[in-house]
Amino acid sequence: MEALPGADGGATPETLALAKVVSRLRAEVVDLEAVVSMTAVLERAKGILMARAGVTPEAAYQALLASADRHRRTLMEECWIVQGRTGTGESGESAPQAAERAAAAAMPGPEPSPFDTNGYAVGGGRPTGPAQLLAGLVQGLARTGTRDPNRIAELLLAVLGEAEDVGAVMVYTVATAGSLELAGHAGVDEALARQWSHVPPVSGVAAMEAIVTREAVWLEEPERDAARYLLIGEPPDRWPSRAWLPVLGGRPVSAVVGFFRTRPGPFDARTRILLKRAVRLCSGPLREDGTDRRDPAQQDVEAIQALLDALAAPAVLLTPLRSQTGEVEDYRIDAAAQQARDVAGRQGKDLVGRKILETYPTVAGSDLWEGYLGTLATGMVYEGEPFTYEEVTAGVPQQSVYSVRASRLGERLVVSWIRHDASDRESRRLDDMQRLGNLGWAGWNLMTDTITWSDQVYTVFDRDPALGPMRLEELPEHLLAEDLPRLGAAVQRLLGDGAPIDQYFRITTEHGVRHLRIVAEAQRDADGSPVEVHGFFQDLTALRGAEQALRESERANLVQRGMLKAERALGVHLQDTLLPISELSLELAGLRVDVAYVPAEKGLNVGGDWYSAIELPDDCALFVVGDVAGHGLPAVGTMAQLRFTAKGMAITGSPLSDVLARLNKLLLHTAKGNQCATATMMMGRYQPRTRRLTWVRAGHLPPLLIRGGEATFLPQPEGTLLGAAFESVYGQEVTDLLPGDHLLLYTDGLVEEPREDIEAGLARLSDTAVRLVQEGRSDMLAKTLAGLRPGNRDDICVLEIHVPDAP
């Protein structure tokens, strides 16, 4: 856009807005002029075709589209070329038009899509399809019967010129000392032919490389090719892509054919196959002297093998192996069709060179063996009656019915057979396999451009069978965009290079995204070019869904484990803060008090067991043992709440029964929804002057008193666990302690065992405690009792109160 006066900052906002409007309108005018110009070019080209062929405007437009598609040009390029051909002068075009045509031809076309059927299908019934072109070449060779390389080059140019943009053909033969001699050419002027009539045996010649390697050389990038090879012919701008194909059929290779294209870019798979087949058709006339110096018997075998390759039924060529007396001892397989298979699973050319008694051992001495001998002796065709043949498949013996036909060919036998009973059985098995595996087979014959799907493939793709199999061009419409490059590269490997593939991709259907897998391989012809592909599609959506659910579950588990670990770490820290000493001995109100606290050994959660032993302002001592139901942070929080509240109320002189009642109401009022924390507790106040212990309980286990070598559980006052009911009543008991007494306060982790009655645990505690005291091990009674509980599943808290003996 041109700069406006004052655009450097002096223009008003109104002026700048007006400038933007003018600029936009100017751009729209330019676009309209371009559209009008393109429309004029299109109408002019249509008019030329209407005048030349006498067709309607619509027919002329369709002809332009078809020609552009056939030559891989844009519609505008095709229009300019049509107009260029109507110029003046003997050459049929003026200089500007010729330049215009050359510029249009030199323009690089769009990058070929890997999903373009035309790039792979060899036949297909198109007006100028490869099958029709090769048929025309065969007719020309048969009609002329020529062996003149010049005539063959002209025939190749006439057949392939317009359809494949071949502008010239050159045929070289190998002369003495390895040099190349130009034997024939077409589309090349005489001056150029004289210039390149002899090519010395130097390195960097693509034609020579094709002869030595017996492989085609494709020159598709002019700049790179010019740096690597000595380019025969004009500079690359005239023929931007070239191919040199060896004439096979003899050893060593004695001739090579060069194709010079006016079209830039790579040769697609379809064109490569076409050129290879065209050279093979011309190989006989182009071989030196038109003769083949191979052994005649070997020529016969190769010819029969080529014939069997074209069959869709099992057949083999057998050569009898005779003893010194002339009797047939066995037969050697010299050629085999692809469908031929032996009992070991070997197929096609893998059978060549093997013997019949190795591949089908049970035929010796059978009617079939006698039939072979009769055909060899009399020359009469053997038509065997259907017979049952037992074979082992996957370790399971199976019987199949065959009919065999044998005919004599010279001194050999051509044997073919039909399997009668396998089709229905195998079809049912195949259907079951596809249904159970959610997969279906598919095939594509590149010669006839015919695609075949099994019924299950329609289910896999969620496609109406009435629509028929999906064309290759349709597939990108259903693919997820991120999967398009990977699947395109796989298709190119399969159909372009003939390599097997195993690729995952995703498609969109009316029922959502589906995860699919394709496994396919290509069947090649004698040139190594794919002529048929077959494989299967498998729906992995359910599997991918299960994998995704598993990954999400694993992530959730990791998150949960992390949260549990963090919660446990916090709980342990809080627990350590509240109960900092796991083993404690202290003198309190004239008593010796030992405490042992052992957390559970297993699990990520911390428990709610706790204790308290403090001196009160009136010189009395307060002893508390409690157990909050549950684990984790909620239990630790409730434990802290009860512990500090109980201590605070006891210090203020509140009666112990009132303390429990208020703690019960505290838990009930702080409940969340229908969930209320519960806890058991035992609380006692000891008066040192009278040695009297006043105590209360809330659903807790009874204290154990050891006196005079006997153990007794103290009678329990009334009191349900905290947090159970609003109307709970808490009684009180008084116990006078004597010198030498041991009183144990504990939590249920000390006595409980899975699937054991609590009374048994209490009895075991009583017996063990008395025994330890009698054995003189009462100094650390709390620690010893807790240590006798290995592998505890719950926290253990033990508080032992010992009244010293009287002085």
Coordinates of C-alpha atoms in Angstrom, one line a residue, residues 67-611:
S67 CA -7.0 -33.4 -19.9
A68 CA -5.8 -31.5 -16.9
D69 CA -6.3 -34.5 -14.6
R70 CA -4.7 -36.9 -17.0
H71 CA -1.6 -34.7 -17.4
R72 CA -1.6 -33.7 -13.7
R73 CA -1.9 -30.0 -14.5
T74 CA -4.1 -27.2 -13.1
L75 CA -7.2 -26.1 -15.1
M76 CA -5.5 -22.7 -15.8
E77 CA -2.4 -24.4 -17.1
E78 CA -4.4 -26.6 -19.4
C79 CA -6.3 -23.5 -20.7
W80 CA -3.1 -21.7 -21.5
I81 CA -1.7 -24.8 -23.3
V82 CA -4.9 -25.1 -25.4
Q83 CA -4.6 -21.5 -26.4
G84 CA -0.9 -21.9 -27.2
R85 CA -1.6 -24.6 -29.7
T86 CA -3.6 -22.3 -31.8
G87 CA -0.8 -19.9 -32.6
T88 CA 0.6 -19.1 -36.1
G89 CA 3.6 -20.4 -37.9
E90 CA 4.8 -23.7 -39.2
S91 CA 5.4 -25.1 -35.8
G92 CA 1.8 -24.4 -34.8
E93 CA 2.5 -21.8 -32.1
S94 CA 3.9 -18.4 -31.9
A95 CA 7.1 -17.5 -29.9
P96 CA 5.2 -15.9 -27.0
Q97 CA 2.8 -18.8 -26.8
A98 CA 5.6 -21.3 -27.0
A99 CA 7.3 -19.6 -24.2
E100 CA 4.1 -19.5 -22.3
R101 CA 3.6 -23.2 -22.8
A102 CA 7.1 -24.0 -21.8
A103 CA 6.7 -21.9 -18.6
A104 CA 3.5 -23.7 -17.8
A105 CA 5.1 -27.1 -18.4
A106 CA 8.0 -26.2 -16.2
M107 CA 5.8 -25.1 -13.3
P108 CA 6.1 -27.7 -10.5
G109 CA 2.8 -29.5 -10.0
P110 CA 1.2 -30.2 -6.6
E111 CA 2.9 -32.8 -4.4
P112 CA 1.3 -36.2 -5.3
S113 CA -0.9 -37.5 -2.6
P114 CA -0.2 -41.0 -1.2
F115 CA -3.9 -41.6 -1.3
D116 CA -4.2 -41.1 -5.1
T117 CA -5.5 -44.3 -6.7
N118 CA -4.0 -43.3 -10.0
G119 CA -0.6 -43.5 -8.5
Y120 CA -0.8 -47.2 -7.9
A121 CA -3.5 -48.9 -9.9
V122 CA -2.1 -50.5 -13.0
G123 CA -5.4 -51.2 -14.8
G124 CA -8.8 -50.1 -13.9
G125 CA -10.5 -49.6 -17.3
R126 CA -9.6 -45.9 -17.7
P127 CA -9.6 -44.7 -21.3
T128 CA -5.8 -44.5 -21.4
G129 CA -5.1 -46.9 -18.6
P130 CA -1.9 -48.9 -18.5
A131 CA -3.7 -52.1 -19.6
Q132 CA -4.9 -50.3 -22.8
L133 CA -1.5 -48.8 -23.4
L134 CA 0.3 -52.1 -23.1
A135 CA -2.3 -53.8 -25.3
G136 CA -1.6 -51.1 -27.9
L137 CA 2.1 -51.8 -27.6
V138 CA 1.6 -55.5 -28.1
Q139 CA -0.6 -54.9 -31.2
G140 CA 2.1 -52.7 -32.6
L141 CA 4.9 -55.2 -32.0
A142 CA 2.8 -58.0 -33.5
R143 CA 1.7 -56.0 -36.5
T144 CA 5.2 -54.8 -37.5
G145 CA 7.2 -57.8 -36.3
T146 CA 10.1 -55.5 -36.2
R147 CA 13.4 -56.0 -34.4
D148 CA 14.7 -52.6 -35.5
P149 CA 15.5 -50.6 -32.3
N150 CA 14.6 -47.4 -34.1
R151 CA 11.1 -48.7 -34.9
I152 CA 10.7 -50.0 -31.4
A153 CA 11.7 -46.6 -30.0
E154 CA 9.1 -44.9 -32.3
L155 CA 6.5 -47.4 -31.2
L156 CA 7.2 -46.7 -27.5
L157 CA 7.0 -43.0 -28.0
A158 CA 3.7 -43.3 -30.0
V159 CA 2.1 -45.4 -27.3
L160 CA 3.4 -43.6 -24.2
G161 CA 4.0 -40.1 -25.5
E162 CA 0.7 -38.3 -24.8
A163 CA -0.5 -40.5 -21.9
E164 CA 2.7 -40.3 -19.9
D165 CA 4.2 -37.1 -21.2
V166 CA 7.2 -39.1 -22.7
G167 CA 8.9 -36.7 -25.1
A168 CA 11.7 -39.0 -26.3
V169 CA 13.0 -42.6 -26.2
M170 CA 16.6 -43.7 -26.6
V171 CA 17.8 -47.3 -26.9
Y172 CA 21.4 -48.2 -26.2
T173 CA 23.2 -51.5 -26.6
V174 CA 26.5 -52.6 -25.0
A175 CA 29.4 -52.6 -27.5
T176 CA 32.9 -53.9 -27.1
A177 CA 34.9 -52.7 -24.1
G178 CA 31.7 -51.8 -22.3
S179 CA 30.9 -48.7 -24.2
L180 CA 27.3 -47.8 -25.2
E181 CA 26.1 -47.4 -28.8
L182 CA 22.9 -45.6 -29.7
A183 CA 20.9 -48.3 -31.4
G184 CA 17.6 -46.5 -31.8
H185 CA 15.9 -43.2 -30.9
A186 CA 12.6 -41.3 -31.3
G187 CA 11.8 -37.7 -30.4
V188 CA 15.5 -36.8 -30.7
D189 CA 16.8 -34.7 -33.6
E190 CA 19.7 -36.1 -35.7
A191 CA 22.2 -33.6 -34.4
L192 CA 21.6 -34.7 -30.8
A193 CA 21.6 -38.3 -31.8
R194 CA 25.0 -37.9 -33.5
Q195 CA 26.3 -36.1 -30.4
W196 CA 25.3 -39.0 -28.1
S197 CA 25.7 -41.9 -30.5
H198 CA 28.7 -43.3 -28.5
V199 CA 29.1 -43.2 -24.8
P200 CA 32.5 -44.4 -23.5
P201 CA 32.6 -46.7 -20.4
V202 CA 33.0 -43.9 -17.8
S203 CA 31.5 -43.7 -14.4
G204 CA 28.5 -41.5 -13.6
V205 CA 26.3 -42.7 -16.6
A206 CA 22.8 -43.6 -15.5
A207 CA 22.3 -45.9 -18.5
M208 CA 25.4 -47.9 -17.6
E209 CA 24.4 -48.1 -14.0
A210 CA 21.1 -49.6 -15.0
I211 CA 22.9 -52.3 -17.1
V212 CA 25.3 -53.2 -14.3
T213 CA 22.8 -53.3 -11.5
R214 CA 20.0 -54.7 -13.5
E215 CA 17.8 -52.2 -11.8
A216 CA 15.9 -49.2 -13.2
V217 CA 17.4 -45.7 -12.5
W218 CA 14.9 -42.9 -12.0
L219 CA 16.2 -39.4 -12.5
E220 CA 13.5 -37.1 -10.9
E221 CA 15.5 -34.2 -9.4
P222 CA 17.3 -32.3 -12.2
E223 CA 19.8 -30.4 -10.0
R224 CA 20.7 -33.4 -7.9
D225 CA 20.9 -35.7 -10.9
A226 CA 23.1 -33.3 -12.9
A227 CA 25.6 -33.3 -10.1
R228 CA 25.6 -37.1 -9.8
Y229 CA 25.3 -38.3 -13.4
L230 CA 26.4 -37.3 -16.9
L231 CA 23.0 -36.5 -18.4
I232 CA 22.5 -37.9 -21.9
G233 CA 20.6 -35.5 -24.1
E234 CA 19.5 -31.9 -23.8
P235 CA 19.8 -29.9 -20.5
P236 CA 17.3 -30.8 -17.8
D237 CA 14.9 -28.0 -18.6
R238 CA 13.6 -29.8 -21.7
W239 CA 13.2 -33.3 -20.1
P240 CA 13.1 -32.6 -16.3
S241 CA 12.5 -36.3 -15.4
R242 CA 14.1 -39.4 -17.0
A243 CA 14.3 -43.1 -16.5
W244 CA 16.7 -45.8 -17.7
L245 CA 15.4 -49.4 -17.7
P246 CA 17.6 -52.4 -18.4
V247 CA 16.3 -55.0 -21.0
L248 CA 16.3 -58.1 -18.9
G249 CA 16.0 -61.7 -20.1
G250 CA 19.6 -62.6 -20.7
R251 CA 22.9 -62.4 -18.8
P252 CA 24.6 -60.2 -19.1
V253 CA 22.2 -57.3 -19.9
S254 CA 23.0 -56.1 -23.4
A255 CA 20.5 -53.2 -23.9
V256 CA 18.9 -50.3 -22.0
V257 CA 15.9 -48.1 -22.8
G258 CA 15.7 -44.4 -21.8
F259 CA 12.4 -42.5 -21.4
F260 CA 12.6 -38.7 -21.4
R261 CA 9.6 -37.0 -19.9
T262 CA 8.5 -33.4 -20.4
R263 CA 6.7 -33.5 -17.0
P264 CA 8.7 -32.7 -13.9
G265 CA 8.5 -34.6 -10.7
P266 CA 8.8 -38.2 -9.6
F267 CA 7.5 -41.2 -11.4
D268 CA 4.6 -42.6 -9.4
A269 CA 4.2 -46.4 -8.8
R270 CA 1.7 -46.8 -11.6
T271 CA 4.0 -45.2 -14.2
R272 CA 7.0 -47.2 -13.0
I273 CA 5.1 -50.5 -13.4
L274 CA 3.9 -49.4 -16.9
L275 CA 7.4 -48.5 -18.1
K276 CA 8.8 -51.8 -16.7
R277 CA 6.2 -53.8 -18.4
A278 CA 6.6 -51.9 -21.7
V279 CA 10.4 -52.7 -21.7
R280 CA 9.7 -56.3 -20.9
L281 CA 7.4 -56.6 -23.9
C282 CA 10.1 -55.2 -26.1
S283 CA 12.9 -57.4 -24.5
G284 CA 12.7 -60.2 -27.1
P285 CA 13.1 -58.0 -30.2
L286 CA 15.8 -55.9 -28.4
R287 CA 18.0 -58.7 -27.3
E288 CA 21.0 -59.3 -29.4
D289 CA 20.2 -61.2 -32.7
G290 CA 16.7 -61.7 -31.3
T291 CA 17.9 -65.0 -29.7
D292 CA 18.2 -66.3 -26.2
R293 CA 21.3 -68.4 -25.5
R294 CA 19.9 -70.1 -22.4
D295 CA 19.4 -73.8 -22.3
P296 CA 16.2 -74.7 -24.2
A297 CA 15.0 -76.9 -21.3
Q298 CA 15.5 -74.1 -18.9
Q299 CA 13.6 -71.8 -21.2
D300 CA 10.7 -74.2 -21.2
V301 CA 10.6 -74.3 -17.4
E302 CA 10.7 -70.5 -17.1
A303 CA 7.9 -70.2 -19.7
I304 CA 5.8 -72.7 -17.7
Q305 CA 6.6 -70.9 -14.5
A306 CA 5.4 -67.6 -16.0
L307 CA 2.2 -69.4 -17.1
L308 CA 1.7 -70.8 -13.6
D309 CA 2.2 -67.4 -12.0
A310 CA -0.9 -66.2 -13.9
L311 CA -3.0 -69.1 -12.6
A312 CA -5.4 -68.7 -9.6
A313 CA -5.4 -72.4 -8.9
P314 CA -2.8 -74.8 -7.5
A315 CA -0.6 -76.5 -10.1
V316 CA 3.0 -77.8 -10.4
L317 CA 5.4 -79.0 -13.1
L318 CA 6.9 -82.4 -12.3
T319 CA 10.0 -83.9 -13.8
P320 CA 10.3 -87.7 -13.2
L321 CA 13.5 -88.9 -11.5
R322 CA 14.4 -92.3 -12.8
S323 CA 16.6 -95.1 -11.5
Q324 CA 19.4 -96.7 -13.6
T325 CA 16.8 -99.2 -14.8
G326 CA 14.5 -96.5 -16.0
E327 CA 11.9 -96.8 -13.3
V328 CA 10.3 -93.6 -11.8
E329 CA 11.5 -93.3 -8.2
D330 CA 10.2 -89.8 -7.5
Y331 CA 9.3 -86.5 -9.1
R332 CA 11.0 -83.1 -8.8
I333 CA 8.9 -79.9 -8.7
D334 CA 10.4 -77.6 -11.3
A335 CA 7.7 -74.9 -11.4
A336 CA 4.8 -74.2 -9.0
A337 CA 1.8 -71.8 -9.0
Q338 CA 1.4 -69.5 -6.0
Q339 CA -1.6 -71.4 -4.8
A340 CA 0.2 -74.7 -4.5
R341 CA 0.9 -75.7 -0.9
D342 CA 2.4 -78.8 0.7
V343 CA 1.6 -80.5 4.0
A344 CA 4.4 -78.5 5.7
G345 CA 2.9 -75.2 4.7
R346 CA 5.5 -74.4 2.0
Q347 CA 3.9 -72.5 -0.9
G348 CA 4.5 -71.4 -4.5
K349 CA 8.1 -71.1 -5.5
D350 CA 9.3 -72.4 -2.1
L351 CA 8.3 -75.9 -3.5
V352 CA 10.5 -75.6 -6.6
G353 CA 13.4 -78.1 -6.4
R354 CA 11.7 -80.3 -3.8
K355 CA 10.6 -83.8 -4.4
I356 CA 7.0 -85.2 -4.3
L357 CA 7.8 -87.8 -1.6
E358 CA 9.2 -84.9 0.5
T359 CA 6.2 -82.6 0.0
Y360 CA 3.3 -85.1 -0.3
P361 CA 4.8 -88.3 1.2
T362 CA 1.5 -90.3 1.4
V363 CA 0.9 -90.4 -2.3
A364 CA 3.6 -93.2 -2.8
G365 CA 1.9 -96.4 -4.0
S366 CA -1.5 -94.8 -4.2
D367 CA -3.9 -94.6 -7.2
L368 CA -2.6 -91.1 -7.8
W369 CA 0.9 -92.4 -8.1
E370 CA -0.2 -95.0 -10.6
G371 CA -2.1 -92.4 -12.5
Y372 CA 1.1 -90.3 -12.9
L373 CA 2.9 -93.3 -14.2
G374 CA 0.1 -94.1 -16.7
T375 CA 0.1 -90.5 -18.0
L376 CA 3.9 -90.6 -18.5
A377 CA 3.7 -93.9 -20.4
T378 CA 0.6 -93.3 -22.6
G379 CA 0.3 -89.5 -22.7
M380 CA -3.4 -89.8 -21.8
V381 CA -4.7 -87.2 -19.3
Y382 CA -5.3 -88.6 -15.8
E383 CA -8.5 -87.4 -14.2
G384 CA -8.6 -88.9 -10.7
E385 CA -11.7 -89.6 -8.8
P386 CA -12.2 -87.5 -5.7
F387 CA -10.2 -89.0 -2.8
T388 CA -9.7 -88.3 0.9
Y389 CA -6.3 -87.0 2.0
E390 CA -5.5 -86.6 5.7
E391 CA -3.3 -83.7 6.7
V392 CA -2.4 -82.2 10.1
T393 CA -3.2 -78.6 10.7
A394 CA -2.1 -76.9 13.9
G395 CA -1.5 -80.4 15.3
V396 CA -5.0 -81.6 14.5
P397 CA -5.6 -84.3 11.9
Q398 CA -8.1 -83.2 9.2
Q399 CA -9.4 -84.9 6.2
S400 CA -10.0 -83.1 2.9
V401 CA -11.3 -84.3 -0.4
Y402 CA -9.3 -83.6 -3.6
S403 CA -9.6 -84.1 -7.3
V404 CA -6.3 -84.3 -9.2
R405 CA -5.6 -83.9 -12.9
A406 CA -2.3 -84.8 -14.6
S407 CA -1.2 -84.3 -18.2
R408 CA 2.0 -85.0 -20.0
L409 CA 4.1 -82.1 -21.4
G410 CA 7.1 -83.5 -23.2
E411 CA 8.9 -85.7 -20.6
R412 CA 7.2 -83.9 -17.7
L413 CA 3.9 -83.8 -16.0
V414 CA 1.6 -80.8 -15.3
V415 CA -0.4 -81.5 -12.3
S416 CA -3.3 -79.5 -10.9
W417 CA -5.9 -80.2 -8.2
I418 CA -9.1 -78.9 -6.7
R419 CA -10.0 -79.1 -3.0
H420 CA -13.7 -79.8 -2.7
D421 CA -14.7 -79.6 0.9
A422 CA -12.5 -76.8 2.3
S423 CA -14.4 -73.8 1.1
D424 CA -17.5 -74.0 3.4
R425 CA -15.5 -75.1 6.4
E426 CA -12.8 -72.5 6.0
S427 CA -15.4 -69.8 5.2
R428 CA -17.1 -70.5 8.5
R429 CA -13.9 -70.5 10.4
L430 CA -12.8 -67.3 8.7
D431 CA -16.2 -65.6 9.6
D432 CA -15.8 -66.8 13.2
M433 CA -12.2 -65.6 13.4
Q434 CA -13.2 -62.1 12.0
R435 CA -16.1 -61.8 14.3
L436 CA -14.3 -62.8 17.4
G437 CA -11.2 -60.8 16.6
N438 CA -13.2 -57.8 15.3
L439 CA -11.2 -57.8 12.1
G440 CA -11.9 -58.3 8.4
W441 CA -9.8 -59.0 5.4
A442 CA -9.4 -56.7 2.3
G443 CA -7.7 -57.0 -1.0
W444 CA -6.9 -54.7 -3.9
N445 CA -6.1 -56.0 -7.4
L446 CA -4.0 -53.2 -8.9
M447 CA -4.2 -54.8 -12.4
T448 CA -8.0 -54.5 -12.5
D449 CA -8.3 -51.7 -9.9
T450 CA -10.8 -53.9 -7.9
I451 CA -11.2 -53.6 -4.2
T452 CA -12.7 -56.5 -2.1
W453 CA -13.9 -56.3 1.5
S454 CA -15.2 -59.0 3.7
D455 CA -18.4 -58.3 5.6
Q456 CA -16.6 -57.6 8.9
V457 CA -14.6 -54.7 7.3
Y458 CA -17.9 -52.8 6.8
T459 CA -18.5 -53.3 10.5
V460 CA -15.0 -52.1 11.4
F461 CA -15.4 -48.9 9.4
D462 CA -19.1 -48.5 10.4
R463 CA -19.9 -48.3 6.7
D464 CA -23.1 -49.3 4.8
P465 CA -22.3 -52.3 2.7
A466 CA -24.5 -50.8 0.0
L467 CA -21.8 -48.2 -0.6
G468 CA -19.3 -50.8 -1.4
P469 CA -15.6 -50.8 -0.4
M470 CA -14.1 -47.4 0.4
R471 CA -11.8 -46.0 -2.3
L472 CA -8.3 -45.0 -1.3
E473 CA -9.1 -41.3 -2.0
E474 CA -12.0 -41.4 0.5
L475 CA -9.9 -42.5 3.4
P476 CA -8.4 -39.1 4.3
E477 CA -11.9 -37.7 4.8
H478 CA -12.4 -40.1 7.7
L479 CA -8.9 -40.0 9.3
L480 CA -8.0 -37.8 12.3
A481 CA -5.7 -35.1 11.0
E482 CA -2.8 -36.0 13.2
D483 CA -2.8 -39.6 11.8
L484 CA -2.9 -38.6 8.2
P485 CA 1.0 -38.3 7.7
R486 CA 1.8 -41.6 9.3
L487 CA -0.8 -43.6 7.4
G488 CA 0.1 -41.8 4.2
A489 CA 3.7 -42.8 4.6
A490 CA 2.6 -46.4 5.3
V491 CA 0.4 -46.5 2.2
Q492 CA 3.4 -45.2 0.1
R493 CA 5.6 -48.0 1.5
L494 CA 3.0 -50.7 0.8
L495 CA 1.7 -49.6 -2.6
G496 CA 4.8 -47.7 -3.9
D497 CA 7.6 -49.8 -2.5
G498 CA 5.8 -53.1 -2.0
A499 CA 6.9 -53.3 1.7
P500 CA 4.6 -54.9 4.3
I501 CA 3.0 -52.5 6.9
D502 CA 1.5 -52.8 10.3
Q503 CA 0.1 -49.4 11.2
Y504 CA -2.4 -47.9 13.7
F505 CA -4.7 -45.1 12.8
R506 CA -8.0 -43.5 13.9
I507 CA -11.2 -42.7 12.0
T508 CA -14.3 -40.7 12.8
T509 CA -17.7 -42.4 12.5
E510 CA -21.3 -41.6 13.5
H511 CA -20.6 -43.4 16.7
G512 CA -17.4 -41.6 17.6
V513 CA -13.7 -42.2 17.0
R514 CA -12.5 -45.7 16.3
H515 CA -9.0 -47.0 16.7
L516 CA -8.0 -49.3 13.8
R517 CA -5.0 -51.3 12.7
I518 CA -4.1 -52.3 9.2
V519 CA -1.7 -55.2 8.5
A520 CA -1.0 -55.7 4.8
E521 CA 1.5 -57.0 2.3
A522 CA 1.9 -56.7 -1.4
Q523 CA 2.2 -59.4 -4.1
R524 CA 4.8 -58.4 -6.7
D525 CA 5.2 -59.3 -10.3
A526 CA 8.4 -60.4 -12.0
D527 CA 9.7 -56.8 -12.0
G528 CA 9.1 -56.5 -8.2
S529 CA 6.3 -54.0 -8.7
P530 CA 3.1 -54.5 -6.5
V531 CA 0.2 -55.9 -8.5
E532 CA -2.0 -57.0 -5.6
V533 CA -2.2 -56.2 -1.9
H534 CA -4.1 -58.0 0.8
G535 CA -4.3 -57.8 4.5
F536 CA -6.8 -57.1 7.3
F537 CA -8.3 -54.2 9.3
Q538 CA -8.8 -54.7 13.0
D539 CA -11.0 -52.6 15.3
L540 CA -9.0 -51.9 18.5
T541 CA -11.4 -49.3 20.0
A542 CA -12.4 -51.5 22.9
L543 CA -8.8 -52.4 23.6
R544 CA -7.7 -48.8 23.5
G545 CA -10.7 -47.9 25.7
A546 CA -9.6 -50.5 28.3
E547 CA -6.0 -49.3 28.0
Q548 CA -7.1 -45.7 28.5
A549 CA -9.3 -46.7 31.5
L550 CA -6.3 -48.6 33.0
R551 CA -4.0 -45.6 32.5
E552 CA -6.6 -43.3 34.2
S553 CA -7.0 -45.8 37.0
E554 CA -3.2 -46.0 37.4
R555 CA -3.0 -42.2 37.5
A556 CA -5.8 -42.1 40.0
N557 CA -4.1 -44.7 42.1
L558 CA -0.8 -42.8 42.0
V559 CA -2.6 -39.6 43.0
Q560 CA -4.5 -41.5 45.8
R561 CA -1.3 -43.1 47.0
G562 CA 0.4 -39.7 47.0
M563 CA -2.4 -38.3 49.0
L564 CA -2.4 -41.2 51.4
K565 CA 1.4 -40.9 51.9
A566 CA 1.1 -37.1 52.4
E567 CA -1.8 -37.7 54.8
R568 CA 0.1 -40.3 56.7
A569 CA 3.2 -38.1 56.9
L570 CA 1.1 -35.3 58.3
G571 CA -0.7 -37.7 60.7
V572 CA 2.6 -39.1 61.9
H573 CA 3.9 -35.6 62.4
L574 CA 0.8 -34.6 64.4
Q575 CA 0.9 -37.8 66.3
D576 CA 4.6 -37.3 67.2
T577 CA 3.8 -33.7 68.2
L578 CA 0.9 -34.9 70.5
L579 CA 2.7 -38.0 71.7
P580 CA 6.4 -37.2 71.4
I581 CA 7.7 -40.0 73.6
S582 CA 6.9 -43.6 72.6
E583 CA 8.4 -45.0 75.9
L584 CA 8.3 -42.9 79.0
S585 CA 9.0 -43.4 82.7
L586 CA 8.3 -40.7 85.2
E587 CA 7.5 -40.1 88.9
L588 CA 4.1 -38.6 89.4
A589 CA 2.2 -38.0 92.7
G590 CA 4.3 -40.6 94.4
L591 CA 3.7 -43.2 91.7
R592 CA 6.0 -44.6 89.1
V593 CA 4.4 -44.4 85.7
D594 CA 5.6 -46.2 82.6
V595 CA 4.2 -45.6 79.1
A596 CA 4.7 -47.6 75.9
Y597 CA 3.2 -46.6 72.6
V598 CA 3.7 -48.8 69.5
P599 CA 2.1 -47.7 66.1
A600 CA 0.7 -50.3 63.7
E601 CA 3.4 -51.9 61.5
K602 CA 1.3 -52.1 58.3
G603 CA -0.8 -49.7 56.3
L604 CA -0.4 -46.1 55.3
N605 CA -2.8 -44.7 58.0
V606 CA -2.0 -43.6 61.5
G607 CA -4.3 -44.5 64.4
G608 CA -6.1 -42.6 67.1
D609 CA -4.7 -44.2 70.3
W610 CA -3.4 -41.7 72.8
Y611 CA -2.6 -41.3 76.5

